[in-house]
Amino acid sequence: MQDSFFLRKRLNTSLYCALLFLITIAAIIITQYDIVKGFTSIPKAAEWAVSNFYPNAKAMTKLPDILDSLMETLLVSIAATTVAGIFAFLFAILGSTTTGIGGVFSLLSRWIATLFRNIDVAAWSMILLISFGQSVMTGYLALFFGSFGFLTRAFMESIDEVSNSSVEALRATGASYFSIIVHSVIPSSIPQLISWILFMIETNIRQATLIGILTGTGVGFLFSLYYKSLNYSSASLVVIAIIAVIFIIEAVSNYVRRVIL
Amino acid sequence: MELQEAVRAPYERERYNDRSPDLLIPRKPFNKGSFAILMTLLVLAFLTMYGFISFDYKDLDFGAAIQSTLQTLRTMFFSPALNHFNFSHALYQVLITLGLAFLTTLFGAVIALFLGLLASRNLSSPLLSTIVRSVVAFIRAVPTVLWVLIFAVAAGLGSVAAVIGMTFHSISYLVKAYSESFEELDNGVIEALKASGAGWWQIVFQAVIPSSITYLISWTFMRLEINFAVAVAMGAAAGAGGIGYDMFMASAFYYDVREIGAITYFILVLAVLMELFATRLKKKLKVKV
């Protein structure tokens, strides 16, 4: 009895391992990934980074430009997240199981959230690039749509988690729908919502770099410009500036989260 | 009437004054949390407004742009078509993207498992865990696309640079998630095993990993979903191949809206399938992340 239990367990484990191994082999063949090259490229990249990828005096003259476009990227990320947060809040209220008005609206807002979340920001930026061209608005709208989908889902779950019993209690006293929302749902869920918004801002700054490379705006454009013209020392300065900003944002949002949660 | 009111007024005032200390007490006492919430909202609102004012719109005609975007979206979603390649090619490219995501997640998970053990405070020394945590925080701060492009200099554009660059980011994400799951383990269990003379590896394989395996699996699947989206983006931005590269070509070179629509459908179907699979897996494992 005991023997067969352990035997079965071991068989199960090796079956899973074999399956995983097969998928790995298939993935390596399909993507034409060269394992040896993969391993050797890490030390090669490190060696290259040490010898080329650091800012020099000439790169420092580009610093004002870099800071300018970094500021723009930062503002785009924040503005996109905040406005997306407002819309996401409305949709989350409509779509959540405790506060939703039910029926078609709940279903519709859930579907819209799923649709927007599953189209990647890179895809959005390429779709929007056709009409909006190389302007700030392309990046802004791409970030907005991506954040909107994600935040709606996150807000829905936070609202459901926090406000189930208090909504029921207020409904029992005969409070109207809007006073339930204003006096119960918003105050009890706002720390979580702010925490999600801060998280989204952090994510969006990284995403904005990618979008910038694709759409030719902001700090991502500067990086790809320097990178493509082999001006690696200026490109490294861009990377350092991005790292510094992300660390600052993370520190600020960690502090806010500690205070409010 | 007027006289009566004039006579009553001082009394009224007196009564009001009697009550005034009560009124002076604010309804809500000062609270650091609610102050921080208010300040955060104000700062965000201010920065948003400042952002909108300071953006360089480059003479963008909003009405026309929005109208043409709606037009684009309608063409995209209602008449998708493949013009520069056929269905089987698209399917193969989606598989390549999925393969990139899978390899990245697998490599990331294996490396992050060990680094996560080193990073969790209850299993390693304080110094070691601090070092691993700061290295990981540094890796996480650099956007994925920059990692891929940095490795592309050494390895050339293609799947090698994409996998290595994306693996870096997966490692940093998973180390954080894994080490937090490891730290949830009851300290008593480790102590008991230590007292019975178990070595470090025995503690890890007999207690730590079995008790957190469901969390590990569900975090790993979450990362697989993210990596799929990242792989699409890397195909477009770093020439890593896969469906993302085709999408980039369709958008930036051919301006072929219908093809973008078809590719979007491919990505959407796969993303929804993966989400459904992950939800079912999580339900089966009964964890909430």
XYZ file of C-alpha atoms in Angstrom:
550
model
C 0.000 0.000 0.000
C 2.623 2.440 1.144
C 5.004 1.313 -1.554
C 2.481 1.896 -4.284
C 1.663 5.353 -2.887
C 5.260 6.473 -3.118
C 5.670 4.751 -6.454
C 2.646 6.557 -7.839
C 3.849 9.843 -6.439
C 7.261 9.372 -7.986
C 5.711 8.349 -11.298
C 3.537 11.433 -11.261
C 6.487 13.689 -10.565
C 8.612 12.170 -13.313
C 5.694 12.394 -15.724
C 5.358 16.102 -15.064
C 9.119 16.584 -15.394
C 9.152 14.700 -18.700
C 6.279 16.815 -20.002
C 8.026 20.000 -18.960
C 11.233 18.793 -20.601
C 9.442 17.990 -23.861
C 7.764 21.409 -23.957
C 11.117 23.025 -23.279
C 12.758 21.166 -26.163
C 9.864 22.110 -28.439
C 10.101 25.744 -27.382
C 13.852 25.786 -27.984
C 13.379 24.339 -31.489
C 10.512 26.685 -32.398
C 12.208 29.858 -31.198
C 15.625 28.751 -32.539
C 17.140 29.575 -29.185
C 20.840 28.800 -29.012
C 21.587 27.598 -25.474
C 25.377 27.858 -25.754
C 25.126 31.341 -27.207
C 22.688 32.245 -24.443
C 25.160 31.344 -21.730
C 28.183 32.857 -23.407
C 26.365 36.109 -24.159
C 25.976 36.963 -20.469
C 29.707 37.387 -19.725
C 30.164 38.975 -23.144
C 27.446 41.527 -22.378
C 28.945 42.211 -18.951
C 32.384 42.743 -20.487
C 30.931 45.073 -23.110
C 28.947 46.978 -20.470
C 32.028 47.573 -18.343
C 34.077 48.828 -21.271
C 31.427 50.863 -23.180
C 28.244 51.292 -21.243
C 28.982 54.109 -18.834
C 28.374 57.844 -19.105
C 31.359 59.992 -20.039
C 31.873 63.763 -20.114
C 30.339 64.100 -23.581
C 27.233 62.248 -22.443
C 26.800 64.630 -19.530
C 26.127 67.488 -21.957
C 23.020 65.548 -23.049
C 21.748 65.431 -19.470
C 19.319 68.397 -19.771
C 17.695 66.809 -22.839
C 17.410 63.491 -21.051
C 15.890 65.038 -17.941
C 13.416 66.977 -20.078
C 12.096 63.921 -21.853
C 12.205 61.884 -18.640
C 9.979 64.511 -17.061
C 7.600 64.248 -19.984
C 7.497 60.448 -19.703
C 6.871 60.707 -15.980
C 4.013 63.169 -16.441
C 2.476 61.037 -19.194
C 2.583 57.971 -16.937
C 1.016 59.804 -14.011
C -1.648 61.555 -16.080
C -2.601 58.335 -17.863
C -2.832 56.415 -14.595
C -4.886 59.045 -12.766
C -7.454 59.516 -15.517
C -7.609 55.753 -16.100
C -8.150 55.373 -12.349
C -11.206 57.637 -12.424
C -12.764 55.739 -15.316
C -11.785 52.400 -13.814
C -13.478 53.372 -10.561
C -16.762 54.098 -12.335
C -16.599 50.834 -14.252
C -15.572 48.893 -11.149
C -18.559 50.259 -9.208
C -20.844 49.200 -12.044
C -19.200 45.819 -12.470
C -18.579 44.709 -8.908
C -20.891 42.137 -7.396
C -21.707 44.123 -4.238
C -22.269 47.585 -5.678
C -23.133 46.770 -9.276
C -26.586 47.557 -10.540
C -26.567 44.132 -12.095
C -27.802 42.895 -15.409
C -26.367 44.105 -18.669
C -24.244 46.879 -17.141
C -22.208 44.600 -14.884
C -21.596 42.127 -17.655
C -20.709 44.871 -20.103
C -18.224 46.596 -17.819
C -16.562 43.258 -17.002
C -16.242 42.450 -20.686
C -14.826 45.858 -21.500
C -12.269 45.465 -18.721
C -11.226 42.018 -19.973
C -10.914 43.257 -23.538
C -8.801 46.256 -22.596
C -6.581 44.277 -20.265
C -5.743 41.571 -22.748
C -4.647 43.875 -25.547
C -1.097 44.755 -24.628
C 0.071 48.384 -24.412
C 2.536 47.667 -27.194
C -0.366 46.640 -29.407
C -2.336 49.714 -28.381
C 0.549 52.013 -29.163
C 0.938 50.528 -32.644
C -2.801 50.821 -33.306
C -2.882 54.432 -32.118
C 0.323 55.357 -33.924
C -1.530 55.240 -37.225
C -3.953 58.053 -36.315
C -2.115 60.038 -33.672
C 1.356 59.916 -35.175
C 4.523 60.557 -33.199
C 2.956 62.691 -30.508
C 2.643 62.492 -26.757
C -1.008 61.529 -27.100
C -0.146 58.157 -28.684
C 1.803 57.090 -25.635
C -0.711 58.666 -23.302
C -3.681 56.852 -24.807
C -1.838 53.525 -25.022
C -0.945 53.745 -21.340
C -4.468 54.927 -20.549
C -6.146 51.933 -22.207
C -3.731 49.448 -20.656
C -4.069 50.952 -17.163
C -7.826 51.202 -17.499
C -8.234 47.479 -18.131
C -5.906 46.461 -15.334
C -7.212 48.950 -12.776
C -10.873 48.094 -13.425
C -10.165 44.467 -12.591
C -8.070 45.350 -9.530
C -10.587 47.922 -8.257
C -13.469 45.469 -8.655
C -11.713 42.927 -6.494
C -10.745 45.514 -3.858
C -14.281 46.883 -3.652
C -15.770 43.409 -3.379
C -13.300 42.471 -0.685
C -13.754 45.564 1.467
C -17.316 46.691 1.306
C -19.567 43.675 1.346
C -21.022 43.863 4.871
C -21.106 47.655 5.198
C -23.047 48.002 1.955
C -25.533 45.450 3.216
C -25.905 47.301 6.521
C -26.463 50.652 4.838
C -28.917 49.155 2.386
C -30.881 47.771 5.355
C -31.212 51.276 6.838
C -32.686 52.451 3.577
C -29.764 54.543 2.358
C -29.877 55.548 -1.277
C -27.497 54.094 -3.843
C -25.355 57.224 -4.066
C -25.041 57.699 -0.318
C -23.973 54.057 -0.016
C -21.238 54.689 -2.586
C -20.116 58.013 -1.101
C -20.261 57.127 2.577
C -19.315 53.478 2.611
C -17.674 52.155 -0.535
C -15.289 55.043 -1.231
C -14.001 55.592 2.325
C -13.440 51.922 3.042
C -11.743 51.030 -0.223
C -9.734 54.164 -0.965
C -6.423 53.037 0.631
C -6.404 49.915 -1.552
C -7.360 51.913 -4.619
C -4.538 54.396 -4.049
C -2.123 51.553 -3.514
C -3.131 50.074 -6.887
C -2.795 53.475 -8.561
C 0.725 53.899 -7.182
C 1.621 50.407 -8.372
C 0.255 51.250 -11.814
C 2.325 54.455 -11.977
C 5.495 52.447 -11.282
C 4.573 49.919 -13.958
C 3.623 52.626 -16.439
C 6.975 54.379 -16.215
C 8.651 51.156 -17.342
C 6.002 50.627 -20.007
C 6.378 54.217 -21.185
C 10.002 53.479 -22.083
C 8.889 50.624 -24.311
C 6.099 52.691 -25.858
C 8.580 55.508 -26.402
C 10.818 53.172 -28.408
C 7.846 52.041 -30.513
C 6.235 55.438 -31.077
C 9.257 57.760 -30.990
C 8.342 59.853 -27.972
C 9.726 60.596 -24.544
C 12.729 59.013 -22.936
C 12.365 55.731 -24.829
C 12.908 57.587 -28.091
C 16.078 59.200 -26.750
C 17.396 55.802 -25.691
C 16.720 54.202 -29.059
C 18.179 57.251 -30.810
C 21.453 57.008 -28.884
C 21.437 53.208 -29.083
C 20.962 53.113 -32.828
C 23.631 55.755 -33.402
C 26.006 53.637 -31.263
C 26.327 56.459 -28.746
C 26.389 53.990 -25.868
C 27.636 56.353 -23.202
C 24.627 58.636 -23.654
C 22.325 55.596 -23.776
C 23.756 54.426 -20.461
C 23.039 57.832 -18.962
C 19.397 57.403 -20.018
C 19.284 54.016 -18.301
C 20.790 55.451 -15.119
C 18.274 58.313 -15.125
C 15.380 55.861 -15.550
C 16.670 53.686 -12.706
C 16.982 56.725 -10.433
C 13.433 57.886 -11.174
C 11.966 54.423 -10.639
C 13.786 54.073 -7.310
C 12.486 57.473 -6.168
C 8.901 56.665 -7.220
C 9.116 53.285 -5.493
C 10.403 54.848 -2.295
C 7.665 57.498 -2.271
C 4.888 55.026 -2.991
C 6.203 52.567 -0.392
C 6.131 55.371 2.162
C 2.574 56.390 1.226
C 1.459 52.771 1.343
C 2.944 52.305 4.817
C 1.065 55.354 6.076
C -2.336 54.665 4.540
C -2.688 50.890 4.677
C -42.420 90.788 15.313
C -39.270 92.691 14.797
C -39.103 93.616 18.440
C -39.604 90.077 19.537
C -36.803 88.901 17.320
C -34.530 91.676 18.545
C -35.184 90.638 22.120
C -34.652 86.991 21.397
C -31.444 87.510 19.436
C -29.057 87.923 22.411
C -30.500 84.803 24.003
C -30.025 82.929 20.828
C -26.475 84.112 20.610
C -25.870 83.113 24.172
C -27.232 79.672 23.577
C -25.069 79.424 20.469
C -22.047 80.481 22.498
C -22.849 77.817 25.077
C -22.729 75.246 22.389
C -19.718 76.626 20.584
C -17.020 74.525 22.287
C -18.819 71.460 21.024
C -18.936 72.856 17.549
C -15.245 73.694 17.634
C -14.308 70.075 18.054
C -13.744 68.840 14.525
C -15.985 66.021 13.448
C -13.030 63.925 12.349
C -9.832 64.095 14.416
C -6.596 64.636 12.460
C -5.371 61.349 11.125
C -2.074 60.765 9.395
C -3.555 58.162 7.071
C -6.419 60.256 5.781
C -4.111 63.256 5.457
C -1.745 61.166 3.340
C -4.642 59.979 1.175
C -5.798 63.549 0.618
C -2.270 64.741 -0.166
C -1.671 61.864 -2.584
C -4.889 62.604 -4.438
C -4.095 66.323 -4.587
C -0.547 65.744 -5.819
C -1.746 63.284 -8.461
C -4.456 65.703 -9.603
C -1.969 68.557 -9.771
C 0.616 66.526 -11.701
C -2.057 65.317 -14.118
C -3.242 68.833 -14.775
C 0.318 70.133 -15.114
C 1.067 67.269 -17.480
C -1.846 68.078 -19.744
C -0.810 71.726 -19.864
C 2.856 71.050 -20.534
C 2.542 68.309 -23.175
C 3.859 69.109 -26.598
C 0.867 68.245 -28.778
C 2.640 69.054 -32.063
C -0.455 70.624 -33.689
C -2.469 67.480 -33.245
C -6.039 67.757 -34.521
C -7.907 65.876 -31.820
C -11.258 65.602 -33.540
C -9.736 64.178 -36.692
C -7.377 61.868 -34.783
C -10.131 60.439 -32.622
C -12.376 59.984 -35.605
C -9.674 58.213 -37.558
C -8.862 56.043 -34.531
C -12.488 54.967 -34.308
C -12.387 54.268 -38.033
C -9.195 52.259 -37.540
C -10.690 50.282 -34.679
C -13.803 49.535 -36.704
C -11.793 48.279 -39.669
C -9.509 46.364 -37.310
C -12.176 44.480 -35.459
C -14.862 44.061 -38.112
C -12.861 43.223 -41.197
C -9.617 41.557 -40.151
C -7.566 39.984 -42.910
C -4.122 38.491 -43.396
C -2.410 40.027 -46.410
C 1.328 39.498 -46.033
C 1.277 35.959 -44.664
C -1.191 33.128 -44.283
C -2.983 31.586 -41.332
C -0.453 28.823 -40.635
C 2.407 31.331 -40.613
C 0.511 33.469 -38.090
C -0.152 30.425 -35.929
C 3.527 29.491 -36.077
C 4.542 33.037 -35.084
C 2.135 32.945 -32.123
C 3.756 29.651 -31.116
C 7.183 31.313 -31.293
C 5.978 34.090 -28.996
C 4.514 31.503 -26.641
C 7.800 29.578 -26.778
C 9.768 32.689 -25.865
C 7.427 33.297 -22.931
C 7.703 29.679 -21.810
C 11.514 29.499 -21.969
C 11.822 32.807 -20.132
C 9.431 31.748 -17.414
C 11.113 28.359 -16.989
C 14.642 29.774 -16.755
C 13.412 32.566 -14.520
C 11.550 30.179 -12.217
C 14.484 27.787 -11.788
C 16.980 30.546 -11.009
C 14.489 32.494 -8.900
C 13.775 29.404 -6.799
C 17.343 29.349 -5.532
C 17.714 33.109 -5.289
C 14.355 33.270 -3.515
C 15.640 30.849 -0.894
C 18.656 33.086 -0.396
C 16.498 36.209 -0.295
C 13.962 35.041 2.295
C 14.945 36.223 5.748
C 14.053 33.050 7.630
C 16.264 30.787 5.510
C 19.452 32.743 4.926
C 21.698 35.194 6.692
C 20.570 38.835 6.957
C 23.556 40.045 4.925
C 22.993 37.585 2.095
C 19.279 38.300 1.868
C 19.911 42.050 1.789
C 22.439 41.652 -1.016
C 20.123 39.470 -3.111
C 17.199 41.828 -2.489
C 19.092 44.922 -3.595
C 20.474 43.248 -6.719
C 16.972 42.111 -7.607
C 15.530 45.591 -6.984
C 18.165 47.006 -9.335
C 17.323 44.479 -12.052
C 13.622 45.265 -11.667
C 14.158 49.002 -12.029
C 15.559 48.663 -15.564
C 12.698 48.170 -18.065
C 12.696 44.786 -19.824
C 13.174 46.265 -23.269
C 16.401 47.947 -22.142
C 17.737 44.618 -20.835
C 16.917 42.968 -24.149
C 18.597 45.750 -26.136
C 21.660 45.686 -23.886
C 22.050 41.938 -24.420
C 21.366 42.400 -28.108
C 24.719 44.192 -28.430
C 26.546 41.062 -27.283
C 24.291 38.371 -28.764
C 22.762 40.141 -31.764
C 19.061 40.817 -32.230
C 16.976 37.688 -32.007
C 15.668 35.043 -29.674
C 18.874 34.743 -27.625
C 18.912 38.387 -26.552
C 15.156 38.342 -25.977
C 15.207 35.236 -23.792
C 18.188 36.352 -21.709
C 16.881 39.907 -21.294
C 13.376 38.803 -20.392
C 14.756 36.127 -18.052
C 16.498 38.859 -16.073
C 13.211 40.556 -15.442
C 11.345 37.314 -14.676
C 13.997 36.425 -12.112
C 13.628 39.735 -10.324
C 9.832 39.493 -10.247
C 9.733 35.868 -9.140
C 12.445 36.218 -6.484
C 10.281 38.811 -4.771
C 7.123 36.694 -5.025
C 8.841 33.430 -4.028
C 10.722 34.845 -1.066
C 7.514 36.365 0.283
C 5.826 32.940 0.053
C 8.797 31.296 1.775
C 8.681 33.814 4.587
C 5.084 32.881 5.342
C 6.257 29.486 6.590
C 5.837 28.999 10.334
C 9.166 29.436 12.112
C 8.308 26.554 14.442
C 8.499 24.095 11.563
C 12.036 25.148 10.697
C 13.048 25.053 14.357
C 11.599 21.586 14.827
C 13.406 20.270 11.774
C 16.647 21.917 12.880
C 16.280 20.367 16.326
C 15.860 16.939 14.776
C 19.175 17.464 13.008
C 17.967 18.203 9.499
C 20.370 20.025 7.186
C 19.550 23.174 5.216
C 18.704 21.301 1.994
C 16.508 18.868 3.907
C 14.589 21.753 5.492
C 14.149 23.346 2.108
C 12.985 20.246 0.262
C 10.901 18.645 3.008
C 9.230 21.681 4.564
C 9.668 24.966 2.731
C 8.938 23.995 -0.862
C 6.083 21.515 -0.189
C 4.252 24.028 1.988
C 4.516 26.864 -0.520
C 4.307 24.903 -3.785
C 0.775 26.062 -4.637
C 1.805 29.699 -4.294
C 4.916 29.105 -6.370
C 2.924 27.506 -9.181
C 0.307 30.228 -9.239
C 2.901 33.033 -9.236
C 4.791 31.263 -12.024
C 1.650 31.065 -14.155
C 0.939 34.710 -13.540
C 4.444 35.459 -14.792
C 3.883 33.260 -17.852
C 0.872 35.414 -18.743
C 2.909 38.586 -18.266
C 5.814 37.139 -20.240
C 3.531 36.384 -23.165
C 2.514 40.049 -23.333
C 6.149 41.101 -22.883
C 7.249 38.699 -25.640
C 4.774 40.311 -28.047
C 6.169 43.719 -27.154
C 9.790 42.538 -27.467
C 9.073 41.142 -30.907
C 7.970 44.625 -31.914
C 10.538 46.746 -30.106
C 13.643 44.565 -30.188
C 13.129 42.414 -33.263
C 12.860 39.244 -31.220
C 10.606 37.568 -33.772
C 7.202 36.078 -33.208
C 3.817 37.658 -33.740
C 4.938 40.970 -32.230
C 7.404 41.503 -35.079
C 4.681 40.896 -37.679
C 2.465 43.332 -35.848
C 5.220 45.947 -35.871
C 5.714 45.428 -39.613
C 1.986 45.681 -40.279
C 1.705 48.877 -38.288
C 4.930 50.740 -39.017
C 5.730 49.633 -42.595
C 2.571 48.472 -44.375
C 0.010 50.584 -42.481
C -2.226 47.553 -42.861
C -5.023 48.009 -40.341
C -6.814 44.793 -41.279
C -3.721 42.731 -40.640
C -3.241 44.393 -37.250
C -6.820 43.413 -36.481
C -6.213 39.796 -37.379
C -3.020 39.673 -35.304
C -4.820 41.314 -32.385
C -7.457 38.596 -32.539
C -4.734 35.939 -32.451
C -3.133 37.534 -29.387
C -6.478 38.140 -27.704
C -7.627 34.530 -28.119
C -4.389 33.172 -26.705
C -4.354 35.650 -23.808
C -7.936 34.817 -22.834
C -7.200 31.081 -23.098
C -4.183 31.477 -20.816
C -6.209 33.478 -18.334
C -8.946 30.851 -18.251
C -6.353 28.128 -17.745
C -4.678 30.072 -14.941
C -8.009 30.728 -13.203
C -8.900 27.034 -13.342
C -5.469 26.066 -12.075
C -5.749 28.534 -9.196
C -9.175 27.215 -8.308
C -7.786 23.695 -8.327
C -4.872 24.669 -6.130
C -7.200 26.807 -3.984
C -4.896 29.770 -3.540
C -5.586 33.437 -3.788
C -2.810 35.711 -4.935
